[in-house]
Each structure stands twice: as C-alpha cells, then as structure tokens.
Short mmCIF file of C-alpha atoms in Angstrom, two decimals:
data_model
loop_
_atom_site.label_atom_id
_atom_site.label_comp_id
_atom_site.label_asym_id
_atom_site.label_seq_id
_atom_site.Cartn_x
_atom_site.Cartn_y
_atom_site.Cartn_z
CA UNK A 119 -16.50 12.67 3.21
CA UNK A 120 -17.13 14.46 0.07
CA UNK A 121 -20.89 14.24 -1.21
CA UNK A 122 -22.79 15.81 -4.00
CA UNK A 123 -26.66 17.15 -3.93
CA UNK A 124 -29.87 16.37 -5.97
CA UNK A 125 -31.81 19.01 -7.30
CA UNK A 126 -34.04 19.67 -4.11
CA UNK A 127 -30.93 19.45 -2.00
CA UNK A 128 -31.28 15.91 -0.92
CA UNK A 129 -27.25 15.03 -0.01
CA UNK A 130 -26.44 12.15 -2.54
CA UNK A 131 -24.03 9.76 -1.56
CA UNK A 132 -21.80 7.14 -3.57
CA UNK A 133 -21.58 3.43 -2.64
CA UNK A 134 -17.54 3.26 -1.90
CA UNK A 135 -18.82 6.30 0.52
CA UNK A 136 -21.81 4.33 2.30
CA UNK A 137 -18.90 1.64 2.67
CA UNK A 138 -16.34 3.69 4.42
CA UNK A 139 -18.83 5.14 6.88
CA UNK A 140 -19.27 1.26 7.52
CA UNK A 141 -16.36 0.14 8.35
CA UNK A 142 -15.58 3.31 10.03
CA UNK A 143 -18.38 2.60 12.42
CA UNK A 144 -16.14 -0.91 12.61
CA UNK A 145 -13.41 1.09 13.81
CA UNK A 146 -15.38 3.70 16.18
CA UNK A 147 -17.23 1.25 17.71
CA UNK A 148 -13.65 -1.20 18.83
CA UNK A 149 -14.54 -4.15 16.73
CA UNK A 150 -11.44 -2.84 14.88
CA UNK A 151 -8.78 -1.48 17.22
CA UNK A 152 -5.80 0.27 15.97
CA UNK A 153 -3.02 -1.72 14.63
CA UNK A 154 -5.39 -4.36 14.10
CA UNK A 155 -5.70 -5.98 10.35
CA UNK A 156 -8.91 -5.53 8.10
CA UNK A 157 -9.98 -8.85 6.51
CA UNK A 158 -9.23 -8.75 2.66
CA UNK A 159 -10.33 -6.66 0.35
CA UNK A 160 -11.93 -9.58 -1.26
CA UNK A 161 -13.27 -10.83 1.60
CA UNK A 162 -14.75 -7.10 2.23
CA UNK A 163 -15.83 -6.69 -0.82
CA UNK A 164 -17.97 -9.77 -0.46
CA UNK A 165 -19.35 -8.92 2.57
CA UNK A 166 -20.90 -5.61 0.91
CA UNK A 167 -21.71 -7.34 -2.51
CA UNK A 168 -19.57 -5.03 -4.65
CA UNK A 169 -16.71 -5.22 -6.99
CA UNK A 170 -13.15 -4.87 -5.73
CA UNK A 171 -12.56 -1.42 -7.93
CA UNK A 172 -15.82 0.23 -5.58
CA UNK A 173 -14.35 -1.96 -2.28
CA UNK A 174 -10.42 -0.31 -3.05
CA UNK A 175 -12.23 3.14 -3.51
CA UNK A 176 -13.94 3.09 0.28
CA UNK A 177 -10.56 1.59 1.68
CA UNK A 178 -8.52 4.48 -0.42
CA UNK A 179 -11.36 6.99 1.00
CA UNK A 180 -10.23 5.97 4.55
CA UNK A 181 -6.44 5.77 4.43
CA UNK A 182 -6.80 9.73 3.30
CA UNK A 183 -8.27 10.18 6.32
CA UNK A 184 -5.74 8.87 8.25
CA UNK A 185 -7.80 5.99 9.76
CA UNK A 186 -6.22 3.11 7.56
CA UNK A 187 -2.72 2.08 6.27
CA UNK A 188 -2.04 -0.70 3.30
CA UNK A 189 1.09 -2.63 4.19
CA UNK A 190 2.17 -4.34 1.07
CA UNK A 191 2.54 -8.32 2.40
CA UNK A 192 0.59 -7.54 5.53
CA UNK A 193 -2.46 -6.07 4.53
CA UNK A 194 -4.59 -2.85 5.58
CA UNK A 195 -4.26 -1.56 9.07
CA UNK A 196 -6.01 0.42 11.27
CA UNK A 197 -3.94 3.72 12.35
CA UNK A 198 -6.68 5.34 13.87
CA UNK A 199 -8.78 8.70 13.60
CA UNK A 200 -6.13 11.76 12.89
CA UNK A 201 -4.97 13.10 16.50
CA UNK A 202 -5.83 9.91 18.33
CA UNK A 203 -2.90 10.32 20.55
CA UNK A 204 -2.51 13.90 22.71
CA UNK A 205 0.83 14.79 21.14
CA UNK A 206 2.74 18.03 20.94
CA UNK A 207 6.15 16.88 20.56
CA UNK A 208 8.25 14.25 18.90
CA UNK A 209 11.30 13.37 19.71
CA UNK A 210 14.03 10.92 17.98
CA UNK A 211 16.57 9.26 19.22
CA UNK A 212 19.17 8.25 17.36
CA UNK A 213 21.95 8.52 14.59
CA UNK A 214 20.84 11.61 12.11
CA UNK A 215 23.82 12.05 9.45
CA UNK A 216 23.62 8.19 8.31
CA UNK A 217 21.79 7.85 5.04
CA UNK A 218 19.19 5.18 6.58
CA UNK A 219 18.28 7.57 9.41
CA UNK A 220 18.44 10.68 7.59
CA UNK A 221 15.71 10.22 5.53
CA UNK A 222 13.54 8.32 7.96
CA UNK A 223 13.87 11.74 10.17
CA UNK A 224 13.23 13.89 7.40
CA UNK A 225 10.27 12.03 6.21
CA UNK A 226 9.10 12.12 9.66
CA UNK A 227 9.53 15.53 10.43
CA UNK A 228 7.57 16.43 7.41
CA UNK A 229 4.88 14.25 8.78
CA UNK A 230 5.07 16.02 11.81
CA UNK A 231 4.88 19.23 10.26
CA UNK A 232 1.68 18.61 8.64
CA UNK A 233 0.12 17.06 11.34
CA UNK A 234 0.64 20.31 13.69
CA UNK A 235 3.63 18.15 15.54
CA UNK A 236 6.79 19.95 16.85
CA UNK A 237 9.65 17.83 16.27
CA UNK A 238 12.61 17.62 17.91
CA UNK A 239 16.19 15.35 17.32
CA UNK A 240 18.51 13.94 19.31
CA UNK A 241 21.87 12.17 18.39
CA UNK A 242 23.14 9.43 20.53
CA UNK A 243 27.27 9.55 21.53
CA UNK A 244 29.66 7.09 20.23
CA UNK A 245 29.36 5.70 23.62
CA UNK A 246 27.30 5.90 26.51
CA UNK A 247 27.93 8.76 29.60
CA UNK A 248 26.25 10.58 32.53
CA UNK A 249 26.19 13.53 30.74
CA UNK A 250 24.49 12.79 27.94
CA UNK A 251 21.98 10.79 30.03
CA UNK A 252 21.35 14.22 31.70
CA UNK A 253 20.23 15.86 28.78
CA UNK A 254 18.54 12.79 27.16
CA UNK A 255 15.69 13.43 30.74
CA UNK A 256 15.82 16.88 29.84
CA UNK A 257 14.45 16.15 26.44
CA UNK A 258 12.45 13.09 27.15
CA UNK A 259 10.51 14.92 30.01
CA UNK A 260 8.70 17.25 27.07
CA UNK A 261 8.30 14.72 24.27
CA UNK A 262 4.63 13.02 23.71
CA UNK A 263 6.18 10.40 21.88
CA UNK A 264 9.47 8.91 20.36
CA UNK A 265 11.03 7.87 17.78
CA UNK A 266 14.12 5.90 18.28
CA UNK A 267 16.93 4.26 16.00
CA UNK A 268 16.91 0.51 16.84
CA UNK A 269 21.17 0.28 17.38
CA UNK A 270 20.10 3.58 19.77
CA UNK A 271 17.54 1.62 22.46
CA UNK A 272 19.79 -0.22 24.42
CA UNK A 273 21.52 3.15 25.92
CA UNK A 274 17.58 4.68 26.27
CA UNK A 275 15.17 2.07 27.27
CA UNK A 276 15.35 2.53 30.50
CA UNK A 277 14.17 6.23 30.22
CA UNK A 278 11.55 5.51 27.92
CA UNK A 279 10.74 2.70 29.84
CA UNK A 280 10.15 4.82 33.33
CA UNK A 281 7.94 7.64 31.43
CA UNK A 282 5.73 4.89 29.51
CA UNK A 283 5.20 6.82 26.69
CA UNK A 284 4.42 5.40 22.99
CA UNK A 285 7.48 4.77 21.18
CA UNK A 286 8.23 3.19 17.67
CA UNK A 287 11.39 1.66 16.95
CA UNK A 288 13.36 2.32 13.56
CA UNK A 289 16.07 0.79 11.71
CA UNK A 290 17.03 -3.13 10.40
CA UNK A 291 16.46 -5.08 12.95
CA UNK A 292 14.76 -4.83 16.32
CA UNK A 293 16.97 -4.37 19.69
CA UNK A 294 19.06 -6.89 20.13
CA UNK A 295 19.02 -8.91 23.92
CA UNK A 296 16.18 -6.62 24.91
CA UNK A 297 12.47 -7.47 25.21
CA UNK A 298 10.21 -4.49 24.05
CA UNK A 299 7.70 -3.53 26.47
CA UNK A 300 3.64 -4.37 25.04
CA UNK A 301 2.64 -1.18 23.22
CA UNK A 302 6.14 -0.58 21.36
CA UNK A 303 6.25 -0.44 18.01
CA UNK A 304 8.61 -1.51 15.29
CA UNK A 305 9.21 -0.17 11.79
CA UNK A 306 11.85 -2.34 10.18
CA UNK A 307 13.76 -1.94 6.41
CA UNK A 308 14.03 -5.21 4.94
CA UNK A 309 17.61 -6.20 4.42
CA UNK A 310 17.26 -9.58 3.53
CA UNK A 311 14.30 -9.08 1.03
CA UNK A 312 16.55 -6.25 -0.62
CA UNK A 313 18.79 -8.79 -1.44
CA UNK A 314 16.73 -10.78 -3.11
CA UNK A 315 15.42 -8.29 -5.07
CA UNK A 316 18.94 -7.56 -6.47
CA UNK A 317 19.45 -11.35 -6.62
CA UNK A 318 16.14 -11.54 -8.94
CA UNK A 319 16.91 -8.69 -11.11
CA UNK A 320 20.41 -10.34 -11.86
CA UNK A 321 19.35 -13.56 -12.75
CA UNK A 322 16.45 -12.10 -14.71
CA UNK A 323 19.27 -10.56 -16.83
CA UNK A 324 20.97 -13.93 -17.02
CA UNK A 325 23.65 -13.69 -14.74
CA UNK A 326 24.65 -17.02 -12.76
CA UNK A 327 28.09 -16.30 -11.37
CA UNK A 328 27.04 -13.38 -8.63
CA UNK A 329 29.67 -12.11 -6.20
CA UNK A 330 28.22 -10.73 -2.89
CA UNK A 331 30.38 -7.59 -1.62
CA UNK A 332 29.55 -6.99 2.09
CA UNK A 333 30.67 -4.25 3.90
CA UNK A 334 29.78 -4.43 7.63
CA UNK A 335 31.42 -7.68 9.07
CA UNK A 336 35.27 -7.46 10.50
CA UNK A 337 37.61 -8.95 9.53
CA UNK A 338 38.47 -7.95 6.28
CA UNK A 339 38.96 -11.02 3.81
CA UNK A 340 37.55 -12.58 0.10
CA UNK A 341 36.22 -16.25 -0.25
CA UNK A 342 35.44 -16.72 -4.10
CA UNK A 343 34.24 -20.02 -6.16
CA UNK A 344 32.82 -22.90 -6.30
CA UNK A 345 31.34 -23.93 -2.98
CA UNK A 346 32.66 -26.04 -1.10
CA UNK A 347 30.43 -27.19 2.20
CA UNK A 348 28.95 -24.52 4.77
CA UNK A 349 31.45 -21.36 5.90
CA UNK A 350 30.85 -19.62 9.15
CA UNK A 351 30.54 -15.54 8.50
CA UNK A 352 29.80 -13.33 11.55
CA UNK A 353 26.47 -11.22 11.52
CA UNK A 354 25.40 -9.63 9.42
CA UNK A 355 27.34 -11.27 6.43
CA UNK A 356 25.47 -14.41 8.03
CA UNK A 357 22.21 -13.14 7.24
CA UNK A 358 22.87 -11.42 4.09
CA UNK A 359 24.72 -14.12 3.19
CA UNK A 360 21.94 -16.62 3.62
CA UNK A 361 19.88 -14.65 1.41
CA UNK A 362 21.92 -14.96 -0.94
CA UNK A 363 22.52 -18.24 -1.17
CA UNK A 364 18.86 -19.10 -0.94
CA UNK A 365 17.96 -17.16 -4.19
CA UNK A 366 20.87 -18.94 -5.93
CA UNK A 367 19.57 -22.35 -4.46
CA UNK A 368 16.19 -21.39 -5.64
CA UNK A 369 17.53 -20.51 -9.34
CA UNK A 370 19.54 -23.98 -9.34
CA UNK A 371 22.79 -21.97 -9.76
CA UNK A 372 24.69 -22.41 -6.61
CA UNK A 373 27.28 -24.40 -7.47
CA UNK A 374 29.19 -21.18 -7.94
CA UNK A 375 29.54 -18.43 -5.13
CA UNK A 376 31.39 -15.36 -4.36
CA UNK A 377 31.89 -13.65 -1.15
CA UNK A 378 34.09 -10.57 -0.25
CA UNK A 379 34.12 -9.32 3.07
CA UNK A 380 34.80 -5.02 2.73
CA UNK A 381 34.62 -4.08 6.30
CA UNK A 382 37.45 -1.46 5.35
CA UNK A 383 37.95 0.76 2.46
CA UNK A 384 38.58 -1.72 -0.88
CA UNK A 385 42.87 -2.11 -0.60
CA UNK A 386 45.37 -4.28 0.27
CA UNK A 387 44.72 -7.91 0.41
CA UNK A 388 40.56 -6.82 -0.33
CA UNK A 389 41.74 -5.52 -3.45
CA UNK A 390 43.93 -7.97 -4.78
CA UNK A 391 41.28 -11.02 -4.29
CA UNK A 392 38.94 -8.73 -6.03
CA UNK A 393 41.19 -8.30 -8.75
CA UNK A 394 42.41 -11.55 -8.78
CA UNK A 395 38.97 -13.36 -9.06
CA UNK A 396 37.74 -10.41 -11.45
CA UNK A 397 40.83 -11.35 -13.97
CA UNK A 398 40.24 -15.08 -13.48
CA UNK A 399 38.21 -16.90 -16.37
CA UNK A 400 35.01 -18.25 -14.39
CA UNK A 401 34.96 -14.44 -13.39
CA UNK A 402 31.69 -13.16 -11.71
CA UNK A 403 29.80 -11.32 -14.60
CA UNK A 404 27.61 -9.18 -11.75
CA UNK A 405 28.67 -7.90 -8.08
CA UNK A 406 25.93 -7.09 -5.18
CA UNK A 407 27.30 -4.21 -3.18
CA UNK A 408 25.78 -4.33 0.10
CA UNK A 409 25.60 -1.51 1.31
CA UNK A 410 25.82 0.14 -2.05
CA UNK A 411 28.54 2.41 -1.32
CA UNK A 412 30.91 -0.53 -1.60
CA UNK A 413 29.96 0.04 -5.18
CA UNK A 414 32.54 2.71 -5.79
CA UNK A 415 35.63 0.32 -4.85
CA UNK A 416 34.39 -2.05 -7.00
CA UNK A 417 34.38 0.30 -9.87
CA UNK A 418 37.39 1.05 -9.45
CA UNK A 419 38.99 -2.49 -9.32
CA UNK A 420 36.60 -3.18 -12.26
CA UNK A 421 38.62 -0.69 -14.35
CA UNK A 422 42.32 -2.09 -13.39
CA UNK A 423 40.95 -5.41 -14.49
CA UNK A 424 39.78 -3.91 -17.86
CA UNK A 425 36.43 -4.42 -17.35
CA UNK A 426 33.70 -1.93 -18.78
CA UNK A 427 30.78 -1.45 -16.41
CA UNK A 428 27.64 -2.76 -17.39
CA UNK A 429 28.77 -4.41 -20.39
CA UNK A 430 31.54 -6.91 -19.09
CA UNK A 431 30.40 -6.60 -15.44
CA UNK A 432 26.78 -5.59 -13.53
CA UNK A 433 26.85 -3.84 -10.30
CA UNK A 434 23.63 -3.62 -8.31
CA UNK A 435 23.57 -1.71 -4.74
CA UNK A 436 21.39 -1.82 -1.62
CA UNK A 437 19.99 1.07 0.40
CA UNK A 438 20.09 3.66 -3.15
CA UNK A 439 22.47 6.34 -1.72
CA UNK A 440 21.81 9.81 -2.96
CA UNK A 441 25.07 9.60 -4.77
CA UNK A 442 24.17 6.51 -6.63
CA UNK A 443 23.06 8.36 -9.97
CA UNK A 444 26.22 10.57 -9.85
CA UNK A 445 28.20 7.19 -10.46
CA UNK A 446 29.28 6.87 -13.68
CA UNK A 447 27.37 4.70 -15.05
CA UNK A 448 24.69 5.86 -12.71
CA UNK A 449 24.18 2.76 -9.95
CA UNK A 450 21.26 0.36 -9.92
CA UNK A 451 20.54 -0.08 -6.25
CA UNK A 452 17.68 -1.27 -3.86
CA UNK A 453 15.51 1.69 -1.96
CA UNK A 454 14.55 0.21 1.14
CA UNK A 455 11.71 2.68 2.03
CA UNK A 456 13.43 5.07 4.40
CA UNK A 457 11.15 7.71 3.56
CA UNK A 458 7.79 5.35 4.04
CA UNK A 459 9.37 4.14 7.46
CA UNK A 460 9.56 7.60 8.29
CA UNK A 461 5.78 8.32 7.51
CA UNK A 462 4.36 4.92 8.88
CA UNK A 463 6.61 5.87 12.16
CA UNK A 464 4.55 8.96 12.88
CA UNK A 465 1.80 7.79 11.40
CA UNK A 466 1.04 4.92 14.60
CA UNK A 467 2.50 7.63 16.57
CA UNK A 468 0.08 9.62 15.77
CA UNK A 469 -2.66 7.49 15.78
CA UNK A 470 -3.47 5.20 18.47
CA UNK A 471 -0.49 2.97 19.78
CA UNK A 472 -1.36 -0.90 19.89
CA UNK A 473 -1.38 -2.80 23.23
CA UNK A 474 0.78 -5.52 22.30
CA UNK A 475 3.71 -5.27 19.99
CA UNK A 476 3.77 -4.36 16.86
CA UNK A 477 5.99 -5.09 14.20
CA UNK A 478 5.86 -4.00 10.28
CA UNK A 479 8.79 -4.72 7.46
CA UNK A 480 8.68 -1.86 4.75
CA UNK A 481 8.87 -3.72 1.01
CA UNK A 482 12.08 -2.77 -0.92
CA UNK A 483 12.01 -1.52 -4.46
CA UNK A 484 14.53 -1.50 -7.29
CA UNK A 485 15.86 1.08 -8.71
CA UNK A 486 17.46 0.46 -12.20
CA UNK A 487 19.80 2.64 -14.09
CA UNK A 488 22.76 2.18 -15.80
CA UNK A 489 25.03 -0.39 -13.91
CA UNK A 490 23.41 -3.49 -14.85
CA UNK A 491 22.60 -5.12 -18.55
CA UNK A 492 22.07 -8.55 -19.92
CA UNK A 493 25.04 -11.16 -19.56
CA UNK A 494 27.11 -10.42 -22.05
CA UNK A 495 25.95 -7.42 -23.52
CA UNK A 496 28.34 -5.47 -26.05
CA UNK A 497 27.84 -2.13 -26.97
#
C-alpha cells in the first residue's frame, strides 16, 4: 500500500490505509473466506468510527489489489489475494462467435493476459460426438481452470466433473436439469432485469401501449391488444414475458399488451400482424426488441406503415449489439455486462474458488441513443 514519509523518515500512513490492512488481516486470517460478503459499508464504517467517503477509500484500496469485488445488489466480496489459485491455463468452453460470448471471452482473455494467464478456447459442435469428446480431454488435461458457456455444460460436466478443477459457469441462466457440484461458480447476465430497464425507460418517456418483440421461442406467431386472461408462451418468451407484464402491472397500464413471437426472420404472417397492429389506431407507440437484433425487422415494417422512428414509434433493444449505433437512427438498447462477466469470471478464477456454490447476476445498463423520444414527439 502506498505510504508517504515524515521528515526523519518515520513511514506515515493514512486512515482508509490503517483500515484496509484491517480488514485484510479479516481476510488473511479466514474470518473472511473468499466469496464470502463484507458487512456494509455502513456497518464498516461504524465499526472503525469514520465517515463512509474514508470507509469507500480502504474498500476501493483493496478491490485494486485484487482482494475485494463490489457487486452492485449483492454487496462487496472477497476474491482473494492476486494468484490465490496455482493457474497457468484457462480454458473456455463454449460458443465464441455469438455476441454474448464473444465479449465475455475477450474480456476474459484480457484478464488473463494481465494476470500472466495463458488462455486457451474451445467451441462446442452443434451436437455432441466421440470425436470431439477426444479432443475436449486433450484440452481439459492442461487447463488450471475453466470457463464454460452455461447452454455448453451439459455435453462437458462429466469431464470437468472427473478432473475437479474450479470452474465458473457463464451465460443467462444456469444449466438446466443438472446440479452443479459445491465449488462451481456462476456468472449470470440478467435477462429479466434488462427488460425492465427498457420497460422503465419507456414509461419514463410516457409510453403506455408497449409491444414486446421476442425472438427465441418457436413457433412463429403475433398476439396483440388488450388482454384478455393468462396465455401460455414457451420459455423463454415465458420469462421475458413475465417481466414484462409485471412492470406494466406495476405502472397500472396493463390493460393493453403486445406480444410478437420472431423466432424467424420478420416475413410472412410475422410481418403482416406487425404491420397490421402498427397501422391499427390503438397502435403501440414503442417496441422492445429482445434480443435487439429483432430491431432491424421492425424498422423496416415501421417504414411500410409510414411510421418515422423515434418520433411516431420508440424502439429499445436488449443485449446492445455492436451494430446497434450503425442503425439509423442509432438503437437504444440494454448492455447486459458481457465484458464485466468476463472480468468477474477470471477474477474468482483467479482468486480462491468458494466451497459451496456461488452464484452472481451482473446489473444491466441502458444505453440511449436515438431510437427512443417522448410519446408523441414531432420534430
């Protein structure tokens, strides 16, 4: 820890510094294990009988080091000294061109490469086979840790499993129909919350009549309105859908709904409910793409309906796609913290793994451009 001198040498040191070497002791000594959860930093502060600014200063002294990690809605963590776990190599598992995955591997391999970490990728088949298998014990054998896309475990548990090595799970959701051996970890994106923040910033602007575009579920198909009892939508539209209907419920505005289900590319039947509901007169006057990439399809039925983009209609995204600014207008979307659930993935690699299972949801954050404006809004 940085220090400064008196005049005759004496090593002079501040009180946020005095506090870190405190609760550092905490943490050497096991009162605080790794993955464990600080008290507050009210509560700390408190206990040391300082402000919160000279309490956030010690805390921010220690996550620089690598020993601590503020989740926001959980807390502050304990990682763990830098180089707690013996490991060489990294390996992940998983899908590497889709945007989600993408940048959680780059962010991790940049972690990686400044932590003195070789790492190392490797994409899963469309389907399972002996062959791959092969190689994926070939790989395994070498790697210290791993890294592995959550719709990717099922086909490599077993493997991981057998070497009991640390491994941290990535993705949306944990494994499905598996239970996660003590000492795995999960870093999750926050689908549902993303919602809601696209929800929130829509109503803020005064929009009430929000359609929800979906484009994972099969089959194909639009239901657009006023509601009329409970409908039955396979996952994920389930979940995203109950999001969405909370926030409306919330607002008192959910006596008008729209759902369209894109699993394929916005045409045929897809496109005429869109375009029929966008040309009727209780219209939507704001779409949630989700993922965002649905975005582009809705643009386009926005324009055969003569409908200028923000000013008749809002379109929000989830996930912010790299391409999302090329849009024109550029597309407001939802970042749901690839890049951090990179970091925080080699981060508890890195640092000691927890005995029992551990499980963090990286906060979304909006990302506002030119696609969405006040109900209403003329130019």
């Amino acid at each position: 820890m940085a220090s400064v001198t008196d005049q005759t040498g004496t090593r002079l040191r501040f009180k946020y510094q005095v506090i870190a070497e405190q609760v550092g002791s905490w943490i050497a000594s096991g009162e605080y294990p790794p993955s464990s959860v600080l008290p507050s930093e009210v509560e700390l502060a408190e206990h040391f009988s300082v402000n919160r600014m000279t309490m956030r200063k010690a805390l921010g002294l220690l996550c620089e080091e690598g020993v601590l990690k503020r989740y926001q809605g959980k807390g502050t963590v304990v990682i763990g000294p830098i180089g707690g776990a013996d490991l060489a190599d990294v390996l992940y598992i998983g899908p590497v061109e889709a945007h989600l995955f993408n940048n959680i591997v780059r962010a991790a391999q940049r972690q990686a490469q400044q932590r003195g970490v070789r790492f190392q990728t490797l994409e899963t088949p469309r389907s399972d086979d002996s062959a791959w298998q092969a190689t994926l014990a070939v790989y395994a054998e070498n790697a210290g840790g791993f890294i592995v896309a959550a719709e990717s475990y099922p086909i490599v548990h077993k493997t991981l499993s057998s070497l009991k090595r640390p491994v941290v799970v990535v993705g949306d959701e944990p494994p499905k129909g598996l239970t996660l051996p003590p000492g795995t970890a999960c870093v999750l994106a926050d689908q549902m919350r993303a919602i809601r923040v696209a929800m929130e910033h829509l109503l803020e602007l005064g929009h009430r009549r929000i359609l929800l575009a979906e484009g994972d579920a099969n089959p194909a198909g639009a239901q657009i309105g006023a509601r009329q009892g409970d409908r039955a939508y396979p996952e994920p539209l389930a979940t995203y859908y109950g999001a969405y209907r909370g926030v409306l419920a919330t607002h008192g505005v959910a006596d008008w709904e729209g759902v369209v289900n894109c699993y394929q590319e916005v045409e045929g039947v897809v496109l005429d409910s869109i375009l029929a509901f966008l040309q009727a007169p209780d219209r939507p006057t704001a779409v949630v793409c989700q993922p965002d990439f649905r975005a582009r399809g809705i643009y386009a039925v926005a324009a055969l309906a003569g409908l200028r983009i923000p000013e008749d209609l809002s379109v929000i995204g989830i996930n912010d796609t790299p391409w999302c600014p090329a849009l024109s207008p550029a597309l407001s979307s939802v970042n749901v913290g690839e890049s951090l659930m990179g970091r925080l993935a080699m981060d508890i690699l890195i640092g000691d793994m927890p005995e029992e299972h551990l499980s963090i949801r990286v906060s979304p954050s909006l990302c506002e451009r030119d696609s969405t404006a006040p109900v209403g809004r003329t130019t």
